[in-house]
Amino acid sequence: MLTPICRSCRARRGDVVLDLGKQPASDFFPPVGDPGPDPVYPLRMWLCAECGLAQLAEDPTVPEEPRGVEPAALVAQAKDAISRVMASGLVRADAGMVEYGSPHGGSWLPLLAEHGLRPVDQQAELVVDSFGLMHAADQHEAVAERARRLADNGVLLLQYHSLSTIVRNGQWNALRHGHYAYYSTEVLTRMLSVAGLTPRTAWRFDLYGGTVMLAAGRGGEPDSEVRALLAEEEGSGVGDPRIVRTLQETAESSINALRGWLQRQRGTGRRVFGYGAASRAVALLAAAGIDNTMLLGVADAAQTKRGRRMPGTTIPVISPADLVRAQPDAVLLFVPDLLDEVRTALPTLAGRWVVAEPTPTEEQMTRRIVPPARLEQG
Ligand SMILES: [Zn+2]
């Protein structure tokens, strides 16, 4: 294969730290009647030896991006993040704003408009990017573009699923086609400085096990929050290819654990379904060679995925109502952030949820069975 060229600093020196072989495109859900085989493409994470950016080594897929239903946890987090920003006084309530959104949806503009901010076409005092930047194939240009849209006294808010979280929690299936970059705060700070920006403060959120939002502007200094984050991430070794490469072992062990657990369930006649036809479930199921005899269906609230199947597998996507009717013995939840929401929405499935990510060992998977939810009134 060709040597990758860094999407940020253009260096050609680096290491492949995670290789998932050939995988179907994570956002192309073929119709159930389509027998396949689905096209597959290499899926590898490469760590630039010059600037340290973790990135997709290559991505020949063309994104389809069927929009999913935005989890309530994501909406709640956006509200929380925005109220923290407004309380900080960094952004004026009547500021003009521009958004670089995620193709998966979840715009912050309506929420910010409630605080009095207004959208503008040109330079803005607030440029918002929540999980948008990682979707840009050319990372250098994407950061430069955001900087150009920022007024001199403006603030750029960048929210990302931290690489340090991914490595610490073994979230190897965060790697997917269409997500070109995986940021540590240190690397992102370097990328911003090339565009003349400095992170001034940071907020942390529990979303996806650890999400960071940086506020950057022209001039100024990183505050104690940013410095603490940088120090913690440095201590976690997130810039060291040997540490990031532990994702490979986690991937292999969790793929084996999933397959072993599902085969055992099938062997004892237990009927297992999944919940959350998210892109992160795609690599997990396809890499583990799971079929519709082991996992009978994956429920998802998104209408757009109905009548389709999980890429690279024979597993159909079904509705949450069909899932309840099927009376499953266990339901693998592929999106842990959905747990509270699905327990409330589907009370008859209490006691059957198994959180499927991350799943380092089969034993841990067994221990992750969630006890029946006690439903709150009202
Ligand atoms: Zn680089």
Coordinates of N, CA and C in Angstrom, one line a residue, residues 78-87 91-95 97 108-118 126:
A78 N -25.3 18.7 24.4 CA -25.1 20.0 23.7 C -25.7 21.2 24.6
K79 N -26.8 20.9 25.2 CA -27.4 22.0 26.0 C -26.5 22.3 27.2
D80 N -25.9 21.3 27.8 CA -25.0 21.5 28.9 C -23.8 22.2 28.5
A81 N -23.2 21.8 27.3 CA -22.0 22.5 26.8 C -22.3 24.0 26.6
I82 N -23.4 24.3 25.9 CA -23.7 25.6 25.6 C -23.9 26.5 26.8
S83 N -24.6 25.9 27.8 CA -24.8 26.7 29.0 C -23.5 27.0 29.7
R84 N -22.6 26.0 29.7 CA -21.3 26.3 30.3 C -20.5 27.4 29.6
V85 N -20.6 27.4 28.2 CA -19.9 28.4 27.4 C -20.5 29.8 27.7
M86 N -21.8 29.9 27.7 CA -22.4 31.2 27.9 C -22.1 31.7 29.3
A87 N -22.1 30.8 30.3 CA -21.8 31.2 31.7 C -20.4 31.7 31.8
V91 N -18.3 34.3 25.3 CA -19.1 34.6 24.1 C -20.2 35.6 24.5
R92 N -20.3 36.7 23.7 CA -21.4 37.7 23.9 C -22.7 37.1 23.5
A93 N -23.8 37.4 24.2 CA -25.1 36.8 23.9 C -25.6 37.3 22.5
D94 N -25.1 38.4 22.0 CA -25.6 38.8 20.7 C -24.6 38.6 19.6
A95 N -23.7 37.7 19.8 CA -22.6 37.5 18.8 C -23.2 36.8 17.6
M97 N -22.8 34.0 14.7 CA -22.2 32.6 14.8 C -22.2 31.9 13.4
W108 N -26.0 22.8 16.6 CA -26.1 23.6 17.9 C -26.8 25.0 17.6
L109 N -27.0 25.3 16.4 CA -27.5 26.7 16.1 C -28.8 27.0 16.7
P110 N -29.8 26.1 16.7 CA -31.1 26.5 17.3 C -30.9 26.7 18.8
L111 N -30.0 25.9 19.5 CA -29.8 26.0 20.9 C -29.1 27.3 21.2
L112 N -28.2 27.7 20.4 CA -27.4 29.0 20.6 C -28.3 30.2 20.3
A113 N -29.2 30.0 19.3 CA -30.2 31.1 19.0 C -31.1 31.4 20.2
E114 N -31.4 30.4 21.0 CA -32.2 30.6 22.2 C -31.5 31.5 23.2
H115 N -30.1 31.6 23.1 CA -29.4 32.4 24.0 C -29.2 33.8 23.4
G116 N -29.7 34.0 22.2 CA -29.6 35.3 21.5 C -28.6 35.5 20.4
L117 N -27.8 34.4 20.2 CA -26.8 34.5 19.1 C -27.6 34.4 17.7
R118 N -26.9 35.0 16.7 CA -27.6 35.0 15.4 C -26.6 34.5 14.3
L126 N -18.4 33.8 16.9 CA -18.4 32.4 17.4 C -18.4 31.4 16.2

